[in-house]
CSV table of C-alpha atoms in Angstrom, one decimal:
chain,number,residue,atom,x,y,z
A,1,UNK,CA,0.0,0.0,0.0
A,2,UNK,CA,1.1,3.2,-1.1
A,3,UNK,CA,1.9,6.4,1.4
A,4,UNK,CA,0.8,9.9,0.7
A,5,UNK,CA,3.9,10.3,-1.6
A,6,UNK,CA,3.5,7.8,-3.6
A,7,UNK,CA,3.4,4.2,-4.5
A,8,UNK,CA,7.4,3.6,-3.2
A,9,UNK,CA,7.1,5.0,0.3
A,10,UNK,CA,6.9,2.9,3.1
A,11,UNK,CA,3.9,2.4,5.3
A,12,UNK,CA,2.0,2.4,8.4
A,13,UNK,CA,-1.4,2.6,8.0
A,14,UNK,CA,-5.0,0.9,9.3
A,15,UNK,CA,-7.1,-0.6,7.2
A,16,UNK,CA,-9.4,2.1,6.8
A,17,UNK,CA,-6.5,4.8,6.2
A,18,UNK,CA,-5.1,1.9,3.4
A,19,UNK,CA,-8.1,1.9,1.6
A,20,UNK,CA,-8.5,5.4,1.7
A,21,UNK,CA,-4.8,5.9,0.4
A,22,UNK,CA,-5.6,3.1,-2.5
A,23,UNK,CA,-8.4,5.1,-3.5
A,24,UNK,CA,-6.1,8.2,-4.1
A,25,UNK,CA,-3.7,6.0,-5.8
A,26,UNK,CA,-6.5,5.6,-8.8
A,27,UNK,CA,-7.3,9.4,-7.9
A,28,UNK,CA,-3.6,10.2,-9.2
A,29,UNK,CA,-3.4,7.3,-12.2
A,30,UNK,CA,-6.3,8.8,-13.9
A,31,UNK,CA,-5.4,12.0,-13.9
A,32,UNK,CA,-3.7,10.5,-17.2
A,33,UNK,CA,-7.3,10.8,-19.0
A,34,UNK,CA,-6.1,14.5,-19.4
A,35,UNK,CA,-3.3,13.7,-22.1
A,36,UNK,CA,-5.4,11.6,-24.5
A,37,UNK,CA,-6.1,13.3,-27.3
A,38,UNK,CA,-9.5,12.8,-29.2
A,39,UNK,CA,-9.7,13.7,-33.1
A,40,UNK,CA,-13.0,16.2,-31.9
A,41,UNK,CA,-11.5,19.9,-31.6
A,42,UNK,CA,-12.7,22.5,-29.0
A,43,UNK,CA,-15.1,25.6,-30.0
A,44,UNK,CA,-12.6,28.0,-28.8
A,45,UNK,CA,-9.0,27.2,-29.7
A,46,UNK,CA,-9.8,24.7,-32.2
A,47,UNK,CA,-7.0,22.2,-30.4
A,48,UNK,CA,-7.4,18.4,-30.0
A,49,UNK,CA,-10.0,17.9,-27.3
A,50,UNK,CA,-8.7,15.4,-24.0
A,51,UNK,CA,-11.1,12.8,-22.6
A,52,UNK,CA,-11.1,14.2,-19.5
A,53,UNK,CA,-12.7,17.7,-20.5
A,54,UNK,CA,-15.3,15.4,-22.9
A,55,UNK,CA,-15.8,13.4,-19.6
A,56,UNK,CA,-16.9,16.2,-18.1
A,57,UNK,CA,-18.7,17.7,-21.4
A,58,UNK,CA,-21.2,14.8,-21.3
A,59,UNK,CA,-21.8,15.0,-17.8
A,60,UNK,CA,-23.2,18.5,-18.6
A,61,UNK,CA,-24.6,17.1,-21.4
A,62,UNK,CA,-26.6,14.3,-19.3
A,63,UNK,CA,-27.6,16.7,-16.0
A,64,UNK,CA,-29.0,19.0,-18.8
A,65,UNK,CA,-30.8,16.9,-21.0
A,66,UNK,CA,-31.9,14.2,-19.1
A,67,UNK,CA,-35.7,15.5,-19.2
A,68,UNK,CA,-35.5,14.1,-22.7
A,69,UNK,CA,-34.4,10.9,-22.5
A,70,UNK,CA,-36.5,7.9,-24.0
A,71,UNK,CA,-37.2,6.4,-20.4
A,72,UNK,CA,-38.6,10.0,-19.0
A,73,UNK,CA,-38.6,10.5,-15.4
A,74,UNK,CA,-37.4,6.6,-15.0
A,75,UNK,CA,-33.5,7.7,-15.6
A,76,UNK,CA,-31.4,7.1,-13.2
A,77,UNK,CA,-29.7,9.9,-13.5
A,78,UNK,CA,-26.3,9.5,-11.2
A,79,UNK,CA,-25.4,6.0,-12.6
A,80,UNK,CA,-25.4,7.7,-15.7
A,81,UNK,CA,-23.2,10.0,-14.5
A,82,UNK,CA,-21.1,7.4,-12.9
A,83,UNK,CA,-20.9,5.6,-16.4
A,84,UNK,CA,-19.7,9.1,-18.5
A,85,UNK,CA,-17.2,9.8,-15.5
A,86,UNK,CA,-15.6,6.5,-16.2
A,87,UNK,CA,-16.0,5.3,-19.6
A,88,UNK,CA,-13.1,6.5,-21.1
A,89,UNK,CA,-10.8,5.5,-18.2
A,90,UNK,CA,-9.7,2.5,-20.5
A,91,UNK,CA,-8.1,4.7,-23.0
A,92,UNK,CA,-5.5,5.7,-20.5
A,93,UNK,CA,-4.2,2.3,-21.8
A,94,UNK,CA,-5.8,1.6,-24.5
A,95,UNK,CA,-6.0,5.1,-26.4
A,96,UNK,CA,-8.3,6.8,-28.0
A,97,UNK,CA,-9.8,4.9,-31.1
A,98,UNK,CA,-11.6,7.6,-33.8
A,99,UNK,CA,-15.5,7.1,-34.6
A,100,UNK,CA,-14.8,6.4,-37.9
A,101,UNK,CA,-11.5,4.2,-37.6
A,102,UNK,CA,-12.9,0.5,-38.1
A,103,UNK,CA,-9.7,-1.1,-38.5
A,104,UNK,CA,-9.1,0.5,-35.0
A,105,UNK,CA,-12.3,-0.8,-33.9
A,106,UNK,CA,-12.1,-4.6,-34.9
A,107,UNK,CA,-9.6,-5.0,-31.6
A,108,UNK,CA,-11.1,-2.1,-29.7
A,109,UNK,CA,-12.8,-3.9,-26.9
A,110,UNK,CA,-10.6,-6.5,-26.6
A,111,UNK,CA,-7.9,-3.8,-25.9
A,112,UNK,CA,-10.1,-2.2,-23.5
A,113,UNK,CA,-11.2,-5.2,-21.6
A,114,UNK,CA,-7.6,-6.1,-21.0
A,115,UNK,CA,-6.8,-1.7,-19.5
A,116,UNK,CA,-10.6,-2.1,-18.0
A,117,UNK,CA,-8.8,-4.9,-15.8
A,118,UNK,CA,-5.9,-3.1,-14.8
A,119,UNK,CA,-7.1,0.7,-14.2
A,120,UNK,CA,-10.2,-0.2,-12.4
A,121,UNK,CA,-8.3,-3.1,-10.5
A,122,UNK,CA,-6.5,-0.6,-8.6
A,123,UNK,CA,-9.5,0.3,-6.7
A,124,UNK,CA,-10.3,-1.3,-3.5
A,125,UNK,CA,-12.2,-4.8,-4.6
A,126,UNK,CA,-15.7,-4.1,-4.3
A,127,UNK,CA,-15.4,-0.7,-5.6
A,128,UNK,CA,-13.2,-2.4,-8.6
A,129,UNK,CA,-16.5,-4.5,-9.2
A,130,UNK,CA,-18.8,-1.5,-9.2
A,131,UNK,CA,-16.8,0.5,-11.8
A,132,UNK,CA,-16.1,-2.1,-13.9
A,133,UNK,CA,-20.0,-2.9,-13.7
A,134,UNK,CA,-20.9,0.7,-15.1
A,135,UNK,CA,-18.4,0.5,-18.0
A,136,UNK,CA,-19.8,-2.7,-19.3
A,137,UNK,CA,-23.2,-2.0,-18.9
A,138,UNK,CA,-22.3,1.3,-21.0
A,139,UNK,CA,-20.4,-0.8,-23.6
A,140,UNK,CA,-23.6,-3.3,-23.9
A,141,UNK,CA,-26.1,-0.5,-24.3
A,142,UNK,CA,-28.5,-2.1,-23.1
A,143,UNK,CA,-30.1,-0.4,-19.9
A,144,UNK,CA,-32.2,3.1,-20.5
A,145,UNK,CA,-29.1,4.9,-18.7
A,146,UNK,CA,-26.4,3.3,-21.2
A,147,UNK,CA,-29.1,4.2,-24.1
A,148,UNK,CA,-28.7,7.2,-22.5
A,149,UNK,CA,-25.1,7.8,-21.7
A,150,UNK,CA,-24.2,6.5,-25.2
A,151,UNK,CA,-26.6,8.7,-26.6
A,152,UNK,CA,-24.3,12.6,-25.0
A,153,UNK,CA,-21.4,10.1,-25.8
A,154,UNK,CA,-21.9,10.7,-29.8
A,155,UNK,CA,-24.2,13.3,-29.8
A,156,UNK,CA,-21.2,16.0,-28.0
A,157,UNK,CA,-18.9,15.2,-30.7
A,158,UNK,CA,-21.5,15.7,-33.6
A,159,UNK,CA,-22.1,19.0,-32.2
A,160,UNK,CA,-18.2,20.5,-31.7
A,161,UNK,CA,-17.7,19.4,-35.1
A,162,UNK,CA,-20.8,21.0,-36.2
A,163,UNK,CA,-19.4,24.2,-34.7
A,164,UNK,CA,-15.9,23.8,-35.9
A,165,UNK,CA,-17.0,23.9,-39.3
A,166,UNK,CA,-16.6,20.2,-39.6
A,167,UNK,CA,-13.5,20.2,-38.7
A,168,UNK,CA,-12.6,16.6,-37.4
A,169,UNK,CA,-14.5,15.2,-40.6
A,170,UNK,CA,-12.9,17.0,-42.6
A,171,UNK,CA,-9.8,16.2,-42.1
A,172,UNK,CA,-10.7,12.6,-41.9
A,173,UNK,CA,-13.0,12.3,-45.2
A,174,UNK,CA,-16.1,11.4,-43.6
A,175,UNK,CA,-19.2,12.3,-45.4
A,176,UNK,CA,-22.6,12.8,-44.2
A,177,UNK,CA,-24.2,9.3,-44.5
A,178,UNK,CA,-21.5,7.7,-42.3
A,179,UNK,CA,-22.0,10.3,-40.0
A,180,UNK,CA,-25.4,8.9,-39.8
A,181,UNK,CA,-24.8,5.4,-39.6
A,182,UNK,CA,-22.4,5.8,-36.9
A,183,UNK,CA,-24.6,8.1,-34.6
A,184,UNK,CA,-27.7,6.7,-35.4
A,185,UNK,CA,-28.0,5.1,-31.9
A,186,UNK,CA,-29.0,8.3,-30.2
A,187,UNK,CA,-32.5,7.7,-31.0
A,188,UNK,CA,-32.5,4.4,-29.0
A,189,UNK,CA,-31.3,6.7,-25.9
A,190,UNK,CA,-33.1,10.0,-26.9
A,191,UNK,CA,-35.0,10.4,-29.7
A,192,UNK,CA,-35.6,14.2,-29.6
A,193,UNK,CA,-31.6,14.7,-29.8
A,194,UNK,CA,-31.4,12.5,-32.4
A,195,UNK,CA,-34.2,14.7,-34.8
A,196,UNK,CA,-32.3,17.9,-33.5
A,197,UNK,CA,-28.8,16.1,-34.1
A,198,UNK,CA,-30.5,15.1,-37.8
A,199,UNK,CA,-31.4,18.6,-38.5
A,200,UNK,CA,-27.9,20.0,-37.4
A,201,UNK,CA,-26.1,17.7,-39.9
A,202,UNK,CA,-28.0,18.7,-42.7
A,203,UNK,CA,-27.3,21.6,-41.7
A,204,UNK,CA,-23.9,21.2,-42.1
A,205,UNK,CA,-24.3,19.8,-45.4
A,206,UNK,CA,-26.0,22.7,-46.5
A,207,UNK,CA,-23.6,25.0,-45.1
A,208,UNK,CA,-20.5,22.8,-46.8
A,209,UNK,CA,-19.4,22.0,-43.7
A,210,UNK,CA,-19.8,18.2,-44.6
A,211,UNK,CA,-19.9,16.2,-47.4
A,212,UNK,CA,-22.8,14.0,-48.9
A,213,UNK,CA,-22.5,10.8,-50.0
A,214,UNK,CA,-20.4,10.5,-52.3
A,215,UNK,CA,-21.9,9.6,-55.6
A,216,UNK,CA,-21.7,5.6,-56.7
B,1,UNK,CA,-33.9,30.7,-30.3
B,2,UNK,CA,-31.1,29.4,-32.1
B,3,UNK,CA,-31.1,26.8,-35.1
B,4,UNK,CA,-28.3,23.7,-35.0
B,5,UNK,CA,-26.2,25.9,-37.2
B,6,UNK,CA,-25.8,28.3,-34.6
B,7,UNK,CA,-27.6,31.5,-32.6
B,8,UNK,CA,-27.7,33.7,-36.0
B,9,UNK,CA,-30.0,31.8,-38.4
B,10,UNK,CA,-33.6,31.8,-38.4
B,11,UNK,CA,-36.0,29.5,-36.3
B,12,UNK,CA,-39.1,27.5,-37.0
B,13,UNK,CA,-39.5,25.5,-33.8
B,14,UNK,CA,-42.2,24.2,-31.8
B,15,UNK,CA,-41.8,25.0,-28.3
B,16,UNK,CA,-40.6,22.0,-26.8
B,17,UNK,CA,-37.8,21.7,-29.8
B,18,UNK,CA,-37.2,25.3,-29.0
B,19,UNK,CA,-36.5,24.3,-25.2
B,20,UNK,CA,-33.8,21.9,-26.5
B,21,UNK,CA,-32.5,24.4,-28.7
B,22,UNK,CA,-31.7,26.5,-26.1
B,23,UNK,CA,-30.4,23.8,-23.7
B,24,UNK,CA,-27.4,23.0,-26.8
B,25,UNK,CA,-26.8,26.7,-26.8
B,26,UNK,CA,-25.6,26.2,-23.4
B,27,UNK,CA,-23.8,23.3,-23.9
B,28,UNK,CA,-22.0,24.9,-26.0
B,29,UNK,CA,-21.2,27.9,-24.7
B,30,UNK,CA,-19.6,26.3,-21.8
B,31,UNK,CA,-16.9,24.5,-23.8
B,32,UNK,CA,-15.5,28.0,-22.9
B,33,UNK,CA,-14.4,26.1,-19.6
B,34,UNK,CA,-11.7,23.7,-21.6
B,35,UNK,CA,-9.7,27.2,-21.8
B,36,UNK,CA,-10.4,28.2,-18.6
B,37,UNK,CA,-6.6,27.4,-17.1
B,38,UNK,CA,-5.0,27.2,-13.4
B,39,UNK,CA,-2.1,27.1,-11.6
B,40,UNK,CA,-2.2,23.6,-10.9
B,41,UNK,CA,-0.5,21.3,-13.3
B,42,UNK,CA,-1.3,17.9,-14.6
B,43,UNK,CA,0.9,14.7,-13.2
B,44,UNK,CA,2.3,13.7,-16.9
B,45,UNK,CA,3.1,16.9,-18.6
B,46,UNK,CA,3.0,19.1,-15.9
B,47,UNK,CA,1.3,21.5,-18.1
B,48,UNK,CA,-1.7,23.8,-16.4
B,49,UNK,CA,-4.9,22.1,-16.0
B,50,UNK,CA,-7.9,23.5,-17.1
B,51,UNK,CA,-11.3,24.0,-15.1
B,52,UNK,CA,-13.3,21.4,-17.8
B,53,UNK,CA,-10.8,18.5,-16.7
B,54,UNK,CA,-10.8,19.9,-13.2
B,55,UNK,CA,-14.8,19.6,-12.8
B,56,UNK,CA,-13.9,15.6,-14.1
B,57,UNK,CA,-11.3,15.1,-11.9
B,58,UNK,CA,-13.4,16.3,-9.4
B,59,UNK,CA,-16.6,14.6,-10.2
B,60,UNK,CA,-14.1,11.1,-10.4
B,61,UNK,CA,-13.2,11.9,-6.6
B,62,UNK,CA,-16.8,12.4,-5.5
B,63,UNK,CA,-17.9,8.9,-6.8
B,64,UNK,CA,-14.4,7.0,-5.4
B,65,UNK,CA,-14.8,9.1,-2.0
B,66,UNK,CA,-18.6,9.5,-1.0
B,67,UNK,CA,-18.3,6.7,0.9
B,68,UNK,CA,-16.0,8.8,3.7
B,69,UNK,CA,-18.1,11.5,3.8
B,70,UNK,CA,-18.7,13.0,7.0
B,71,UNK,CA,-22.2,12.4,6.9
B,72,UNK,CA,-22.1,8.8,5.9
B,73,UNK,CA,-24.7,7.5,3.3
B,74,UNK,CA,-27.3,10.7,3.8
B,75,UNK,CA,-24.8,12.4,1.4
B,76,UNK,CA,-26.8,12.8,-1.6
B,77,UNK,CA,-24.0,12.1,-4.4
B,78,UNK,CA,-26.5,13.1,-7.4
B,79,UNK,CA,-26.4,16.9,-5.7
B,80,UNK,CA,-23.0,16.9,-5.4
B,81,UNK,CA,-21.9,15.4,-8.4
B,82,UNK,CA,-24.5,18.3,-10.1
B,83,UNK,CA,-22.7,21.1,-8.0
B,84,UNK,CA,-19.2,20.1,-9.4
B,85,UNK,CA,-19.9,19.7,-12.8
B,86,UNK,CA,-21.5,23.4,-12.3
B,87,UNK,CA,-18.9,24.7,-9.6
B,88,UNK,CA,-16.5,26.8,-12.0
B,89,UNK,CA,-18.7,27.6,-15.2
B,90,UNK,CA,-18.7,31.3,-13.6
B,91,UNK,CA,-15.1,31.3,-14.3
B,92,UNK,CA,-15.4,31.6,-18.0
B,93,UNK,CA,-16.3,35.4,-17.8
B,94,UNK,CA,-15.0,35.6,-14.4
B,95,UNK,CA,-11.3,33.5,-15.0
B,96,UNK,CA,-9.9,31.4,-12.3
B,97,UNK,CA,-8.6,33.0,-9.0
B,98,UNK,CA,-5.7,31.1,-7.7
B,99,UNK,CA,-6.6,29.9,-3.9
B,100,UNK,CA,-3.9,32.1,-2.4
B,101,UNK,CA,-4.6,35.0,-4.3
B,102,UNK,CA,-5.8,37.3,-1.7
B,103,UNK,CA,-6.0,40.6,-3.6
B,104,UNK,CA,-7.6,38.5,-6.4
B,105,UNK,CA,-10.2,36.9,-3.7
B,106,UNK,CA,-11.3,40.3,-2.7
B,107,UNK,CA,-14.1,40.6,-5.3
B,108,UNK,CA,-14.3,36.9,-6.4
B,109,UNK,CA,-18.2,36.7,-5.7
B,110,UNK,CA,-19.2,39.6,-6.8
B,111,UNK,CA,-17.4,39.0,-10.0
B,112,UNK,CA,-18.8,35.4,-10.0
B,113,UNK,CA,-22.0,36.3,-9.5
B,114,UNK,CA,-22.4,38.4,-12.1
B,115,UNK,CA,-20.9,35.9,-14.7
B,116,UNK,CA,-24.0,33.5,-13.5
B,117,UNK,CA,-26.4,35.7,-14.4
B,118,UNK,CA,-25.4,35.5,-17.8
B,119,UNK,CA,-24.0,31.8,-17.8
B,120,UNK,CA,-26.9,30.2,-16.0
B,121,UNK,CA,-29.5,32.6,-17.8
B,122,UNK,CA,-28.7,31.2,-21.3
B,123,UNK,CA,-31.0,28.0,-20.1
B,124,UNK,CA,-34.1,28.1,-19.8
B,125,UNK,CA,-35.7,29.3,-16.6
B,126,UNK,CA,-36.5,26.5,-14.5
B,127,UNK,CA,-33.1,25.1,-15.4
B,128,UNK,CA,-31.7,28.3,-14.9
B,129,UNK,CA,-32.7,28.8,-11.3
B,130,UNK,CA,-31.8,24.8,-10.5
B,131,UNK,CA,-28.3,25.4,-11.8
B,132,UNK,CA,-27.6,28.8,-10.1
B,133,UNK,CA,-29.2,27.1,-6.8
B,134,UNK,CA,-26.5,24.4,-7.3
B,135,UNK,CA,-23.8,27.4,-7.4
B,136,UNK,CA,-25.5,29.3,-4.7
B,137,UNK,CA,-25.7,25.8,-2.5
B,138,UNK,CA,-21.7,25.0,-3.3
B,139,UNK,CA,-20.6,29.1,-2.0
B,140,UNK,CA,-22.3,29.1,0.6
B,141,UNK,CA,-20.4,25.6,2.1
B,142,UNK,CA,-23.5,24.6,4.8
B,143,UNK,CA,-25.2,21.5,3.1
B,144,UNK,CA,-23.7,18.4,3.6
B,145,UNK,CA,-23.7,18.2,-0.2
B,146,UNK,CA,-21.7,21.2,-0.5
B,147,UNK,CA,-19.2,21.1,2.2
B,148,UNK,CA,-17.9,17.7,0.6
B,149,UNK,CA,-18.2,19.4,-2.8
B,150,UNK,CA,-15.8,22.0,-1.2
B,151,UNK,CA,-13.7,19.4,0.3
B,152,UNK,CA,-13.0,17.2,-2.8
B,153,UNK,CA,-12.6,20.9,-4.7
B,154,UNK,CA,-9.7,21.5,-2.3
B,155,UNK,CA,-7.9,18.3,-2.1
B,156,UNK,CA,-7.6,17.3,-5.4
B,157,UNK,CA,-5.2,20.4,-6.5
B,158,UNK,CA,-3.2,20.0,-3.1
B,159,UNK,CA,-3.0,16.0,-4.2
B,160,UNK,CA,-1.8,17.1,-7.9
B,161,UNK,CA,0.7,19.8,-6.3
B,162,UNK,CA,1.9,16.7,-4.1
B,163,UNK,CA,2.4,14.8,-7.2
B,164,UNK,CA,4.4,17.2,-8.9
B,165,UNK,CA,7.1,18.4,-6.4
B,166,UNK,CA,5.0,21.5,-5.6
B,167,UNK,CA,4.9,23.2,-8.9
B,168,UNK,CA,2.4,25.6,-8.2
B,169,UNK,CA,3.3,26.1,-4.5
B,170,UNK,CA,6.7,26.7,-5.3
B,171,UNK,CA,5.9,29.0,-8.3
B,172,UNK,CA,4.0,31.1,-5.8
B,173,UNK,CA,6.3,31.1,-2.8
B,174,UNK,CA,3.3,29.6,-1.1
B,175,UNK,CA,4.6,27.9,2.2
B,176,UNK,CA,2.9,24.8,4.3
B,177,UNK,CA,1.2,27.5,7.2
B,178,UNK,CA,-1.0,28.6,4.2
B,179,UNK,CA,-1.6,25.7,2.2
B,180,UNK,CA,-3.0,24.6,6.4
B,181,UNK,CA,-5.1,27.8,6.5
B,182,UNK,CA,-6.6,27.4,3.2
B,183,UNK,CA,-7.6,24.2,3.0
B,184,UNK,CA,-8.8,23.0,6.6
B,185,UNK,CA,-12.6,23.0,5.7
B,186,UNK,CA,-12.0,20.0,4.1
B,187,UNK,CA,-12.4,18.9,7.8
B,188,UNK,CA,-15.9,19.9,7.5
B,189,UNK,CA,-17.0,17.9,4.6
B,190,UNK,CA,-14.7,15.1,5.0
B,191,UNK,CA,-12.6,14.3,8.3
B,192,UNK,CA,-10.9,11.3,6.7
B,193,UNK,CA,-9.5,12.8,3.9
B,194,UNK,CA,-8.1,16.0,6.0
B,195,UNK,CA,-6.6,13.3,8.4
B,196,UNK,CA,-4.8,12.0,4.8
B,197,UNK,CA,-4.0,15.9,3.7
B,198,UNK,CA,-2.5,16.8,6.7
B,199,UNK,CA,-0.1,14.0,6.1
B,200,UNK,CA,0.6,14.4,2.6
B,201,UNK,CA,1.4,18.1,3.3
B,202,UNK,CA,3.7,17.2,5.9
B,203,UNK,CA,5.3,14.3,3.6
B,204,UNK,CA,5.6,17.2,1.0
B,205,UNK,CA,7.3,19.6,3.5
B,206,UNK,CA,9.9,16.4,4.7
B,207,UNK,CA,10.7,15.6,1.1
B,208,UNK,CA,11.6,19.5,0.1
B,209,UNK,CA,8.8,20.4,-2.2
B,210,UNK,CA,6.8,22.7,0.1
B,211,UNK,CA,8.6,25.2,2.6
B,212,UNK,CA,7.7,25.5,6.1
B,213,UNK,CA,6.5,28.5,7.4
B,214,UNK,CA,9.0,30.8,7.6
B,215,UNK,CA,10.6,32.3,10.8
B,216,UNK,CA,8.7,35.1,12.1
């Protein structure tokens, strides 16, 4: 068990203190979320967004629109919360894989099941069980909260890159029907977002912020 | 009311579309807090953090730590994971005032208060008053809610200047007498993890990277 200044002092601790002082051990490993870099740029400086600041974008994004989720008043809204604080923690080890990168994606999880174990097994046991808990229920997408927390998940992105002039499509190629297929899943969380999300590509389009399909 | 292209171009909405119009508006608006920087620097890079990754970091510590709160399970986590998602947004018109800048402090809230006006007032009103209660609640440090909200906001940038030799102590000629005097309310929200500062402060002092107070 690790001391106050780290991992290689010595110690002297109860069990109650231990765990305490384990906890803050993850407290300090994750504050590596802050240097992975994302493809999404912010509004402002137009620099790589980290998946700590889109960690905390969704949860914005989730105490703000919850109202409007599929499941109405039903939401649990704090494990949704709980599941956008944490399900990026795997990228720490894993890294950031693009929206639109499916050769990335073919090994994805399997990457992140194997950092999952690690990062979230430095917690205290049953706490390790809990997290790990919230990100596979938000991987499966199953519950009305994953629906949900999935939902801010792609929806944030759409919208920076709908006010960057399309910037991270852009500069990846990605035209507006893949931007569709791949987002499409909002309306299983939250319908409403998705029509708005539908009207603000198009919008793009129009605007030549995004390409259409590209003709057969 | 805005369209998805942005707050210039015409509407056509129905009321509750409008609603969520306005909500996005706000969401986006506040990616203004990813450039919102502080004196405290991250772990890897050592590069200054910003208040979006802050409000994760923070909101990461409130899940992992409830469980020490002084007031045991009555803490109600939703309330304080809402306050610290919300706790800093008044710092994008009102910037960040470093925790031992006195002269800075003098005119913090007023300054504060009228940046959530305007910040808070882009949603719409019900939301606006809940959100601006949640700021209101986290000032004014009585609730349960908010005095553990105020604790994990002040031990998490004393744990990162821990972690990094005391960058920003040192950079500041700040010594270990006022990094005590700042941050003792922690006590208030969260015994346990003042018992833990208090020894990580010292730790820091032993090892060199914070100076004792100096000789009167």
């Amino acid at each position: 068990m690790s001391s106050p200044v780290g991992p290689s002092a010595p110690s002297n601790l109860s069990a109650a203190a231990a765990r305490l002082a384990r906890q803050i051990e993850f407290i300090v490993e994750v504050d590596k979320l802050k240097d992975i870099f994302r493809q999404t740029v912010t509004t402002q400086t137009r620099r790589a967004e980290n998946d700590a600041e889109h960690s905390w974008h969704l949860c914005l994004c989730v105490i703000v629109l919850a109202e409007h989720a599929n499941c109405g008043a039903a939401l649990d809204v704090l494990r949704v919360l709980k599941m956008v604080i944490v399900h990026d923690l795997v990228e720490i080890d894993a890294g950031d894989t693009f929206a639109y990168d499916t050769a990335g994606m073919a090994h994805q999880h399997e990457r992140e099941a194997i950092a999952a174990e690690r990062i979230f097994g430095l917690l205290p046991p049953d706490q390790a069980r809990e997290f790990r808990g919230l990100w596979d229920e938000f991987e499966a997408r199953e519950t009305p909260e994953a629906k949900f927390a999935a939902a801010v998940d792609r929806f944030q992105p759409m919208l920076l890159n709908c006010r960057t002039q399309g910037a991270a499509w852009n500069r990846h190629g990605i035209t507006q029907d893949r931007v569709i297929a791949r987002n499409q899943h909002i309306a299983a969380g939250c319908s409403e977002l998705w029509t708005y999300a539908e009207r603000m590509v198009q919008a793009a389009v129009d605007a030549g912020h995004l390409q259409p399909k590209p003709a057969a």
